[in-house]
Amino acid sequence: MSQLRSLLYVSRILIPLAERPAEIDRIVTVSAARNRTLNVTGALIVTKSRFAQVLEGPNSAIEGLMASIRRDPRHGELAVVFDRAIAGRRFDGWSMAYSGNAEYVTRLVDPLGAVSTPPGDADALRLIGFMKGMAGS
């Protein structure tokens, strides 16, 4: 069995406001199906201006997904804020837990997206813990 990896990134949403609901629904649907195929679990939170997503799974799958996300024109200012080997999954059973329009979590997400200020692990782990609670896992 290959080693599991957990990665959290934050990016700026580059989708025009009028197109966001449909585009985000498309992202969630496509990602959940792709993640199941790749044996990847995780969660996505969307705020007014940012995506925050944790991915966990085999290293090769995470690398491939991140390459795809980096090329995706719907994402800008992408910052990987946590990237570690893990012994077990936090989001077991969730190919893509999703929380839409999570304005209440903006204060957890926005500081992680500040490219000039690398976040500490405590901030990233706080957000991952929140996402885990949101997913009920």
mmCIF file of N, CA and C in Angstrom:
data_model
loop_
_atom_site.group_PDB
_atom_site.id
_atom_site.type_symbol
_atom_site.label_atom_id
_atom_site.label_comp_id
_atom_site.label_asym_id
_atom_site.label_seq_id
_atom_site.Cartn_x
_atom_site.Cartn_y
_atom_site.Cartn_z
ATOM 1 N N MET A 1 0.841 -1.188 0.000
ATOM 2 C CA MET A 1 0.000 0.000 0.000
ATOM 3 C C MET A 1 0.886 1.252 0.000
ATOM 4 N N SER A 2 0.577 2.213 -0.849
ATOM 5 C CA SER A 2 1.391 3.419 -0.924
ATOM 6 C C SER A 2 1.067 4.357 0.235
ATOM 7 N N GLN A 3 2.022 5.190 0.555
ATOM 8 C CA GLN A 3 1.865 6.133 1.647
ATOM 9 C C GLN A 3 0.798 7.173 1.300
ATOM 10 N N LEU A 4 0.032 7.563 2.315
ATOM 11 C CA LEU A 4 -0.992 8.588 2.130
ATOM 12 C C LEU A 4 -0.397 9.972 2.358
ATOM 13 N N ARG A 5 -0.925 10.919 1.636
ATOM 14 C CA ARG A 5 -0.493 12.310 1.724
ATOM 15 C C ARG A 5 -1.711 13.179 1.948
ATOM 16 N N SER A 6 -1.565 14.207 2.770
ATOM 17 C CA SER A 6 -2.615 15.193 3.002
ATOM 18 C C SER A 6 -2.091 16.547 2.559
ATOM 19 N N LEU A 7 -2.861 17.217 1.718
ATOM 20 C CA LEU A 7 -2.457 18.516 1.186
ATOM 21 C C LEU A 7 -3.642 19.474 1.296
ATOM 22 N N LEU A 8 -3.393 20.665 1.797
ATOM 23 C CA LEU A 8 -4.396 21.731 1.869
ATOM 24 C C LEU A 8 -3.888 22.889 1.035
ATOM 25 N N TYR A 9 -4.730 23.357 0.105
ATOM 26 C CA TYR A 9 -4.379 24.551 -0.651
ATOM 27 C C TYR A 9 -5.494 25.567 -0.518
ATOM 28 N N VAL A 10 -5.134 26.806 -0.733
ATOM 29 C CA VAL A 10 -6.081 27.910 -0.786
ATOM 30 C C VAL A 10 -5.807 28.646 -2.085
ATOM 31 N N SER A 11 -6.863 29.021 -2.793
ATOM 32 C CA SER A 11 -6.680 29.784 -4.030
ATOM 33 C C SER A 11 -7.760 30.852 -4.143
ATOM 34 N N ARG A 12 -7.474 31.851 -4.956
ATOM 35 C CA ARG A 12 -8.460 32.906 -5.226
ATOM 36 C C ARG A 12 -9.389 32.418 -6.328
ATOM 37 N N ILE A 13 -10.680 32.663 -6.153
ATOM 38 C CA ILE A 13 -11.678 32.282 -7.156
ATOM 39 C C ILE A 13 -11.635 33.290 -8.302
ATOM 40 N N LEU A 14 -11.460 32.790 -9.515
ATOM 41 C CA LEU A 14 -11.428 33.647 -10.696
ATOM 42 C C LEU A 14 -12.667 33.469 -11.568
ATOM 43 N N ILE A 15 -13.708 32.906 -11.017
ATOM 44 C CA ILE A 15 -14.959 32.688 -11.746
ATOM 45 C C ILE A 15 -15.824 33.937 -11.594
ATOM 46 N N PRO A 16 -16.333 34.483 -12.708
ATOM 47 C CA PRO A 16 -17.231 35.633 -12.582
ATOM 48 C C PRO A 16 -18.418 35.301 -11.668
ATOM 49 N N LEU A 17 -18.820 36.272 -10.878
ATOM 50 C CA LEU A 17 -19.848 36.072 -9.856
ATOM 51 C C LEU A 17 -21.121 35.424 -10.407
ATOM 52 N N ALA A 18 -21.586 35.874 -11.559
ATOM 53 C CA ALA A 18 -22.823 35.340 -12.133
ATOM 54 C C ALA A 18 -22.705 33.868 -12.513
ATOM 55 N N GLU A 19 -21.484 33.403 -12.807
ATOM 56 C CA GLU A 19 -21.260 32.025 -13.233
ATOM 57 C C GLU A 19 -20.902 31.081 -12.085
ATOM 58 N N ARG A 20 -20.668 31.622 -10.901
ATOM 59 C CA ARG A 20 -20.160 30.813 -9.794
ATOM 60 C C ARG A 20 -21.034 29.641 -9.389
ATOM 61 N N PRO A 21 -22.321 29.821 -9.170
ATOM 62 C CA PRO A 21 -23.103 28.659 -8.712
ATOM 63 C C PRO A 21 -22.990 27.461 -9.649
ATOM 64 N N ALA A 22 -23.155 27.690 -10.945
ATOM 65 C CA ALA A 22 -23.092 26.585 -11.906
ATOM 66 C C ALA A 22 -21.688 26.006 -11.993
ATOM 67 N N GLU A 23 -20.668 26.866 -11.998
ATOM 68 C CA GLU A 23 -19.282 26.384 -12.104
ATOM 69 C C GLU A 23 -18.867 25.602 -10.862
ATOM 70 N N ILE A 24 -19.250 26.070 -9.701
ATOM 71 C CA ILE A 24 -18.883 25.368 -8.474
ATOM 72 C C ILE A 24 -19.614 24.027 -8.397
ATOM 73 N N ASP A 25 -20.871 23.989 -8.811
ATOM 74 C CA ASP A 25 -21.582 22.691 -8.883
ATOM 75 C C ASP A 25 -20.845 21.736 -9.809
ATOM 76 N N ARG A 26 -20.364 22.255 -10.934
ATOM 77 C CA ARG A 26 -19.627 21.431 -11.896
ATOM 78 C C ARG A 26 -18.315 20.932 -11.270
ATOM 79 N N ILE A 27 -17.604 21.803 -10.585
ATOM 80 C CA ILE A 27 -16.353 21.416 -9.923
ATOM 81 C C ILE A 27 -16.608 20.287 -8.930
ATOM 82 N N VAL A 28 -17.632 20.438 -8.102
ATOM 83 C CA VAL A 28 -17.928 19.434 -7.071
ATOM 84 C C VAL A 28 -18.301 18.098 -7.708
ATOM 85 N N THR A 29 -19.153 18.117 -8.721
ATOM 86 C CA THR A 29 -19.596 16.884 -9.369
ATOM 87 C C THR A 29 -18.439 16.159 -10.050
ATOM 88 N N VAL A 30 -17.662 16.880 -10.843
ATOM 89 C CA VAL A 30 -16.542 16.281 -11.567
ATOM 90 C C VAL A 30 -15.467 15.805 -10.594
ATOM 91 N N SER A 31 -15.159 16.625 -9.593
ATOM 92 C CA SER A 31 -14.107 16.276 -8.630
ATOM 93 C C SER A 31 -14.476 15.060 -7.799
ATOM 94 N N ALA A 32 -15.708 14.972 -7.353
ATOM 95 C CA ALA A 32 -16.122 13.815 -6.545
ATOM 96 C C ALA A 32 -15.956 12.521 -7.339
ATOM 97 N N ALA A 33 -16.369 12.531 -8.591
ATOM 98 C CA ALA A 33 -16.235 11.332 -9.430
ATOM 99 C C ALA A 33 -14.763 11.004 -9.685
ATOM 100 N N ARG A 34 -13.971 12.003 -10.019
ATOM 101 C CA ARG A 34 -12.545 11.780 -10.290
ATOM 102 C C ARG A 34 -11.830 11.307 -9.027
ATOM 103 N N ASN A 35 -12.147 11.918 -7.896
ATOM 104 C CA ASN A 35 -11.493 11.537 -6.644
ATOM 105 C C ASN A 35 -11.791 10.086 -6.270
ATOM 106 N N ARG A 36 -13.028 9.646 -6.481
ATOM 107 C CA ARG A 36 -13.372 8.239 -6.204
ATOM 108 C C ARG A 36 -12.491 7.316 -7.041
ATOM 109 N N THR A 37 -12.341 7.643 -8.315
ATOM 110 C CA THR A 37 -11.516 6.834 -9.224
ATOM 111 C C THR A 37 -10.063 6.789 -8.769
ATOM 112 N N LEU A 38 -9.554 7.900 -8.234
ATOM 113 C CA LEU A 38 -8.146 8.010 -7.838
ATOM 114 C C LEU A 38 -7.893 7.597 -6.384
ATOM 115 N N ASN A 39 -8.949 7.188 -5.670
ATOM 116 C CA ASN A 39 -8.830 6.840 -4.247
ATOM 117 C C ASN A 39 -8.378 8.048 -3.425
ATOM 118 N N VAL A 40 -8.940 9.210 -3.749
ATOM 119 C CA VAL A 40 -8.646 10.457 -3.047
ATOM 120 C C VAL A 40 -9.882 10.865 -2.259
ATOM 121 N N THR A 41 -9.663 11.307 -1.032
ATOM 122 C CA THR A 41 -10.735 11.823 -0.196
ATOM 123 C C THR A 41 -10.400 13.266 0.151
ATOM 124 N N GLY A 42 -11.386 13.995 0.683
ATOM 125 C CA GLY A 42 -11.105 15.372 1.070
ATOM 126 C C GLY A 42 -12.347 16.214 1.193
ATOM 127 N N ALA A 43 -12.116 17.527 1.263
ATOM 128 C CA ALA A 43 -13.210 18.477 1.458
ATOM 129 C C ALA A 43 -12.878 19.794 0.778
ATOM 130 N N LEU A 44 -13.920 20.496 0.380
ATOM 131 C CA LEU A 44 -13.802 21.792 -0.279
ATOM 132 C C LEU A 44 -14.697 22.786 0.437
ATOM 133 N N ILE A 45 -14.153 23.957 0.718
ATOM 134 C CA ILE A 45 -14.928 25.080 1.242
ATOM 135 C C ILE A 45 -14.784 26.220 0.252
ATOM 136 N N VAL A 46 -15.880 26.930 0.021
ATOM 137 C CA VAL A 46 -15.879 28.078 -0.868
ATOM 138 C C VAL A 46 -16.353 29.294 -0.079
ATOM 139 N N THR A 47 -15.550 30.355 -0.092
ATOM 140 C CA THR A 47 -15.958 31.621 0.501
ATOM 141 C C THR A 47 -16.259 32.590 -0.634
ATOM 142 N N LYS A 48 -16.493 33.825 -0.309
ATOM 143 C CA LYS A 48 -16.799 34.818 -1.335
ATOM 144 C C LYS A 48 -15.654 34.979 -2.334
ATOM 145 N N SER A 49 -14.415 34.813 -1.856
ATOM 146 C CA SER A 49 -13.285 35.070 -2.748
ATOM 147 C C SER A 49 -12.299 33.911 -2.894
ATOM 148 N N ARG A 50 -12.450 32.846 -2.093
ATOM 149 C CA ARG A 50 -11.435 31.790 -2.103
ATOM 150 C C ARG A 50 -12.018 30.383 -2.076
ATOM 151 N N PHE A 51 -11.200 29.471 -2.633
ATOM 152 C CA PHE A 51 -11.394 28.040 -2.450
ATOM 153 C C PHE A 51 -10.409 27.601 -1.372
ATOM 154 N N ALA A 52 -10.800 26.659 -0.539
ATOM 155 C CA ALA A 52 -9.879 25.971 0.365
ATOM 156 C C ALA A 52 -10.221 24.500 0.230
ATOM 157 N N GLN A 53 -9.240 23.691 -0.130
ATOM 158 C CA GLN A 53 -9.499 22.273 -0.341
ATOM 159 C C GLN A 53 -8.403 21.442 0.286
ATOM 160 N N VAL A 54 -8.828 20.400 0.997
ATOM 161 C CA VAL A 54 -7.888 19.420 1.513
ATOM 162 C C VAL A 54 -8.074 18.156 0.675
ATOM 163 N N LEU A 55 -6.961 17.592 0.242
ATOM 164 C CA LEU A 55 -6.949 16.355 -0.537
ATOM 165 C C LEU A 55 -6.102 15.349 0.218
ATOM 166 N N GLU A 56 -6.533 14.099 0.246
ATOM 167 C CA GLU A 56 -5.725 13.063 0.871
ATOM 168 C C GLU A 56 -5.807 11.798 0.036
ATOM 169 N N GLY A 57 -4.650 11.177 -0.148
ATOM 170 C CA GLY A 57 -4.605 9.967 -0.953
ATOM 171 C C GLY A 57 -3.173 9.644 -1.335
ATOM 172 N N PRO A 58 -3.014 8.739 -2.289
ATOM 173 C CA PRO A 58 -1.680 8.366 -2.756
ATOM 174 C C PRO A 58 -0.951 9.568 -3.360
ATOM 175 N N ASN A 59 0.344 9.628 -3.152
ATOM 176 C CA ASN A 59 1.143 10.755 -3.625
ATOM 177 C C ASN A 59 0.946 11.021 -5.114
ATOM 178 N N SER A 60 0.972 9.984 -5.938
ATOM 179 C CA SER A 60 0.848 10.191 -7.391
ATOM 180 C C SER A 60 -0.495 10.814 -7.749
ATOM 181 N N ALA A 61 -1.549 10.423 -7.062
ATOM 182 C CA ALA A 61 -2.872 11.000 -7.327
ATOM 183 C C ALA A 61 -2.914 12.468 -6.916
ATOM 184 N N ILE A 62 -2.348 12.780 -5.755
ATOM 185 C CA ILE A 62 -2.336 14.167 -5.276
ATOM 186 C C ILE A 62 -1.519 15.036 -6.230
ATOM 187 N N GLU A 63 -0.370 14.545 -6.671
ATOM 188 C CA GLU A 63 0.463 15.300 -7.624
ATOM 189 C C GLU A 63 -0.311 15.592 -8.907
ATOM 190 N N GLY A 64 -0.989 14.578 -9.440
ATOM 191 C CA GLY A 64 -1.754 14.762 -10.671
ATOM 192 C C GLY A 64 -2.898 15.749 -10.496
ATOM 193 N N LEU A 65 -3.610 15.651 -9.387
ATOM 194 C CA LEU A 65 -4.714 16.589 -9.137
ATOM 195 C C LEU A 65 -4.201 18.017 -8.984
ATOM 196 N N MET A 66 -3.098 18.189 -8.260
ATOM 197 C CA MET A 66 -2.563 19.537 -8.068
ATOM 198 C C MET A 66 -2.065 20.133 -9.390
ATOM 199 N N ALA A 67 -1.491 19.317 -10.241
ATOM 200 C CA ALA A 67 -1.070 19.819 -11.554
ATOM 201 C C ALA A 67 -2.283 20.311 -12.338
ATOM 202 N N SER A 68 -3.375 19.566 -12.270
ATOM 203 C CA SER A 68 -4.606 19.949 -12.958
ATOM 204 C C SER A 68 -5.194 21.233 -12.371
ATOM 205 N N ILE A 69 -5.220 21.328 -11.053
ATOM 206 C CA ILE A 69 -5.779 22.512 -10.388
ATOM 207 C C ILE A 69 -4.930 23.744 -10.701
ATOM 208 N N ARG A 70 -3.620 23.593 -10.727
ATOM 209 C CA ARG A 70 -2.742 24.732 -11.039
ATOM 210 C C ARG A 70 -2.978 25.263 -12.461
ATOM 211 N N ARG A 71 -3.373 24.383 -13.372
ATOM 212 C CA ARG A 71 -3.649 24.800 -14.761
ATOM 213 C C ARG A 71 -5.070 25.338 -14.928
ATOM 214 N N ASP A 72 -5.925 25.115 -13.961
ATOM 215 C CA ASP A 72 -7.340 25.472 -14.057
ATOM 216 C C ASP A 72 -7.507 26.995 -13.986
ATOM 217 N N PRO A 73 -8.075 27.619 -15.023
ATOM 218 C CA PRO A 73 -8.211 29.077 -15.042
ATOM 219 C C PRO A 73 -9.212 29.610 -14.009
ATOM 220 N N ARG A 74 -9.909 28.734 -13.321
ATOM 221 C CA ARG A 74 -10.848 29.183 -12.283
ATOM 222 C C ARG A 74 -10.141 29.469 -10.959
ATOM 223 N N HIS A 75 -8.850 29.107 -10.880
ATOM 224 C CA HIS A 75 -8.041 29.308 -9.674
ATOM 225 C C HIS A 75 -6.926 30.310 -9.944
ATOM 226 N N GLY A 76 -6.675 31.186 -8.988
ATOM 227 C CA GLY A 76 -5.538 32.095 -9.041
ATOM 228 C C GLY A 76 -4.869 32.147 -7.683
ATOM 229 N N GLU A 77 -3.654 32.620 -7.647
ATOM 230 C CA GLU A 77 -2.921 32.798 -6.393
ATOM 231 C C GLU A 77 -2.975 31.540 -5.520
ATOM 232 N N LEU A 78 -2.753 30.397 -6.118
ATOM 233 C CA LEU A 78 -2.823 29.138 -5.388
ATOM 234 C C LEU A 78 -1.635 29.008 -4.435
ATOM 235 N N ALA A 79 -1.938 28.701 -3.183
ATOM 236 C CA ALA A 79 -0.891 28.502 -2.177
ATOM 237 C C ALA A 79 -1.130 27.178 -1.469
ATOM 238 N N VAL A 80 -0.137 26.305 -1.488
ATOM 239 C CA VAL A 80 -0.196 25.075 -0.704
ATOM 240 C C VAL A 80 0.198 25.464 0.714
ATOM 241 N N VAL A 81 -0.706 25.242 1.662
ATOM 242 C CA VAL A 81 -0.460 25.702 3.028
ATOM 243 C C VAL A 81 -0.202 24.559 4.006
ATOM 244 N N PHE A 82 -0.402 23.332 3.551
ATOM 245 C CA PHE A 82 -0.112 22.163 4.390
ATOM 246 C C PHE A 82 0.105 20.991 3.454
ATOM 247 N N ASP A 83 1.169 20.238 3.679
ATOM 248 C CA ASP A 83 1.480 19.100 2.811
ATOM 249 C C ASP A 83 2.309 18.116 3.626
ATOM 250 N N ARG A 84 1.685 17.013 4.038
ATOM 251 C CA ARG A 84 2.349 16.050 4.919
ATOM 252 C C ARG A 84 1.936 14.628 4.585
ATOM 253 N N ALA A 85 2.812 13.696 4.927
ATOM 254 C CA ALA A 85 2.445 12.276 4.922
ATOM 255 C C ALA A 85 1.536 12.056 6.127
ATOM 256 N N ILE A 86 0.534 11.189 5.961
ATOM 257 C CA ILE A 86 -0.390 10.895 7.057
ATOM 258 C C ILE A 86 -0.520 9.383 7.209
ATOM 259 N N ALA A 87 -0.817 8.960 8.422
ATOM 260 C CA ALA A 87 -0.976 7.530 8.702
ATOM 261 C C ALA A 87 -2.383 7.046 8.343
ATOM 262 N N GLY A 88 -3.376 7.938 8.449
ATOM 263 C CA GLY A 88 -4.756 7.557 8.154
ATOM 264 C C GLY A 88 -5.539 8.746 7.636
ATOM 265 N N ARG A 89 -6.625 8.460 6.984
ATOM 266 C CA ARG A 89 -7.444 9.506 6.374
ATOM 267 C C ARG A 89 -8.304 10.234 7.413
ATOM 268 N N ARG A 90 -8.432 11.520 7.249
ATOM 269 C CA ARG A 90 -9.353 12.319 8.059
ATOM 270 C C ARG A 90 -10.745 12.322 7.441
ATOM 271 N N PHE A 91 -10.825 12.163 6.128
ATOM 272 C CA PHE A 91 -12.092 12.284 5.402
ATOM 273 C C PHE A 91 -12.497 10.961 4.762
ATOM 274 N N ASP A 92 -12.248 9.878 5.459
ATOM 275 C CA ASP A 92 -12.586 8.550 4.954
ATOM 276 C C ASP A 92 -14.066 8.513 4.576
ATOM 277 N N GLY A 93 -14.340 8.059 3.387
ATOM 278 C CA GLY A 93 -15.724 7.984 2.928
ATOM 279 C C GLY A 93 -16.199 9.217 2.178
ATOM 280 N N TRP A 94 -15.397 10.266 2.138
ATOM 281 C CA TRP A 94 -15.780 11.491 1.437
ATOM 282 C C TRP A 94 -14.869 11.704 0.235
ATOM 283 N N SER A 95 -15.365 11.418 -0.967
ATOM 284 C CA SER A 95 -14.558 11.733 -2.140
ATOM 285 C C SER A 95 -14.501 13.241 -2.343
ATOM 286 N N MET A 96 -15.505 13.947 -1.806
ATOM 287 C CA MET A 96 -15.493 15.420 -1.833
ATOM 288 C C MET A 96 -16.580 15.940 -0.915
ATOM 289 N N ALA A 97 -16.245 16.146 0.353
ATOM 290 C CA ALA A 97 -17.174 16.852 1.238
ATOM 291 C C ALA A 97 -17.172 18.297 0.763
ATOM 292 N N TYR A 98 -18.321 18.948 0.764
ATOM 293 C CA TYR A 98 -18.411 20.288 0.193
ATOM 294 C C TYR A 98 -19.280 21.188 1.055
ATOM 295 N N SER A 99 -18.803 22.401 1.265
ATOM 296 C CA SER A 99 -19.592 23.435 1.921
ATOM 297 C C SER A 99 -19.570 24.658 1.031
ATOM 298 N N GLY A 100 -20.720 25.032 0.541
ATOM 299 C CA GLY A 100 -20.808 26.178 -0.343
ATOM 300 C C GLY A 100 -21.139 27.446 0.410
ATOM 301 N N ASN A 101 -20.702 28.564 -0.142
ATOM 302 C CA ASN A 101 -20.993 29.889 0.374
ATOM 303 C C ASN A 101 -20.729 29.982 1.872
ATOM 304 N N ALA A 102 -19.562 29.562 2.272
ATOM 305 C CA ALA A 102 -19.211 29.483 3.689
ATOM 306 C C ALA A 102 -18.600 30.791 4.175
ATOM 307 N N GLU A 103 -19.378 31.849 4.161
ATOM 308 C CA GLU A 103 -18.872 33.149 4.585
ATOM 309 C C GLU A 103 -18.380 33.140 6.029
ATOM 310 N N TYR A 104 -19.014 32.343 6.856
ATOM 311 C CA TYR A 104 -18.647 32.293 8.279
ATOM 312 C C TYR A 104 -17.244 31.739 8.498
ATOM 313 N N VAL A 105 -16.682 31.075 7.512
ATOM 314 C CA VAL A 105 -15.349 30.502 7.666
ATOM 315 C C VAL A 105 -14.265 31.358 6.988
ATOM 316 N N THR A 106 -14.680 32.487 6.443
ATOM 317 C CA THR A 106 -13.733 33.372 5.758
ATOM 318 C C THR A 106 -12.547 33.704 6.649
ATOM 319 N N ARG A 107 -12.792 33.930 7.937
ATOM 320 C CA ARG A 107 -11.694 34.317 8.830
ATOM 321 C C ARG A 107 -10.679 33.193 9.024
ATOM 322 N N LEU A 108 -11.063 31.937 8.748
ATOM 323 C CA LEU A 108 -10.113 30.824 8.799
ATOM 324 C C LEU A 108 -9.356 30.666 7.486
ATOM 325 N N VAL A 109 -10.032 30.979 6.378
ATOM 326 C CA VAL A 109 -9.461 30.733 5.045
ATOM 327 C C VAL A 109 -8.590 31.886 4.561
ATOM 328 N N ASP A 110 -9.079 33.113 4.660
ATOM 329 C CA ASP A 110 -8.379 34.248 4.063
ATOM 330 C C ASP A 110 -6.935 34.424 4.535
ATOM 331 N N PRO A 111 -6.640 34.278 5.821
ATOM 332 C CA PRO A 111 -5.238 34.436 6.229
ATOM 333 C C PRO A 111 -4.306 33.403 5.587
ATOM 334 N N LEU A 112 -4.834 32.228 5.266
ATOM 335 C CA LEU A 112 -4.009 31.186 4.645
ATOM 336 C C LEU A 112 -3.691 31.513 3.196
ATOM 337 N N GLY A 113 -4.508 32.349 2.578
ATOM 338 C CA GLY A 113 -4.303 32.707 1.184
ATOM 339 C C GLY A 113 -3.389 33.902 0.988
ATOM 340 N N ALA A 114 -2.931 34.503 2.085
ATOM 341 C CA ALA A 114 -2.033 35.645 1.986
ATOM 342 C C ALA A 114 -0.656 35.136 1.560
ATOM 343 N N VAL A 115 -0.367 35.250 0.280
ATOM 344 C CA VAL A 115 0.843 34.682 -0.299
ATOM 345 C C VAL A 115 2.099 35.211 0.372
ATOM 346 N N SER A 116 2.105 36.472 0.799
ATOM 347 C CA SER A 116 3.304 37.065 1.387
ATOM 348 C C SER A 116 3.558 36.584 2.815
ATOM 349 N N THR A 117 2.571 35.960 3.436
ATOM 350 C CA THR A 117 2.725 35.496 4.812
ATOM 351 C C THR A 117 2.480 33.994 4.875
ATOM 352 N N PRO A 118 3.536 33.185 4.865
ATOM 353 C CA PRO A 118 3.320 31.736 4.944
ATOM 354 C C PRO A 118 2.642 31.382 6.272
ATOM 355 N N PRO A 119 1.570 30.603 6.217
ATOM 356 C CA PRO A 119 0.851 30.263 7.441
ATOM 357 C C PRO A 119 1.619 29.232 8.255
ATOM 358 N N GLY A 120 1.326 29.202 9.522
ATOM 359 C CA GLY A 120 1.879 28.153 10.365
ATOM 360 C C GLY A 120 1.010 26.916 10.289
ATOM 361 N N ASP A 121 1.579 25.783 10.702
ATOM 362 C CA ASP A 121 0.816 24.543 10.695
ATOM 363 C C ASP A 121 -0.433 24.645 11.549
ATOM 364 N N ALA A 122 -0.369 25.413 12.654
ATOM 365 C CA ALA A 122 -1.527 25.520 13.545
ATOM 366 C C ALA A 122 -2.733 26.095 12.802
ATOM 367 N N ASP A 123 -2.512 27.122 11.965
ATOM 368 C CA ASP A 123 -3.615 27.716 11.200
ATOM 369 C C ASP A 123 -4.183 26.730 10.191
ATOM 370 N N ALA A 124 -3.303 26.022 9.489
ATOM 371 C CA ALA A 124 -3.746 25.033 8.502
ATOM 372 C C ALA A 124 -4.494 23.893 9.186
ATOM 373 N N LEU A 125 -3.965 23.415 10.302
ATOM 374 C CA LEU A 125 -4.621 22.309 11.015
ATOM 375 C C LEU A 125 -5.959 22.740 11.605
ATOM 376 N N ARG A 126 -6.080 24.004 12.008
ATOM 377 C CA ARG A 126 -7.357 24.518 12.506
ATOM 378 C C ARG A 126 -8.418 24.446 11.395
ATOM 379 N N LEU A 127 -8.037 24.857 10.181
ATOM 380 C CA LEU A 127 -8.972 24.797 9.061
ATOM 381 C C LEU A 127 -9.302 23.352 8.693
ATOM 382 N N ILE A 128 -8.298 22.478 8.664
ATOM 383 C CA ILE A 128 -8.552 21.068 8.361
ATOM 384 C C ILE A 128 -9.492 20.472 9.409
ATOM 385 N N GLY A 129 -9.282 20.806 10.681
ATOM 386 C CA GLY A 129 -10.172 20.314 11.739
ATOM 387 C C GLY A 129 -11.591 20.813 11.553
ATOM 388 N N PHE A 130 -11.739 22.069 11.158
ATOM 389 C CA PHE A 130 -13.070 22.621 10.883
ATOM 390 C C PHE A 130 -13.730 21.852 9.737
ATOM 391 N N MET A 131 -12.966 21.607 8.678
ATOM 392 C CA MET A 131 -13.491 20.897 7.517
ATOM 393 C C MET A 131 -13.892 19.476 7.885
ATOM 394 N N LYS A 132 -13.100 18.842 8.732
ATOM 395 C CA LYS A 132 -13.417 17.481 9.198
ATOM 396 C C LYS A 132 -14.726 17.496 9.970
ATOM 397 N N GLY A 133 -14.902 18.473 10.847
ATOM 398 C CA GLY A 133 -16.155 18.603 11.587
ATOM 399 C C GLY A 133 -17.335 18.867 10.674
ATOM 400 N N MET A 134 -17.127 19.698 9.666
ATOM 401 C CA MET A 134 -18.177 19.996 8.691
ATOM 402 C C MET A 134 -18.623 18.739 7.954
ATOM 403 N N ALA A 135 -17.635 17.874 7.675
ATOM 404 C CA ALA A 135 -17.942 16.642 6.935
ATOM 405 C C ALA A 135 -18.541 15.580 7.836
ATOM 406 N N GLY A 136 -18.462 15.812 9.137
ATOM 407 C CA GLY A 136 -19.011 14.827 10.065
ATOM 408 C C GLY A 136 -18.195 13.552 10.125
ATOM 409 N N SER A 137 -16.896 13.672 9.787
ATOM 410 C CA SER A 137 -16.064 12.469 9.799
ATOM 411 C C SER A 137 -15.141 12.451 10.987
#
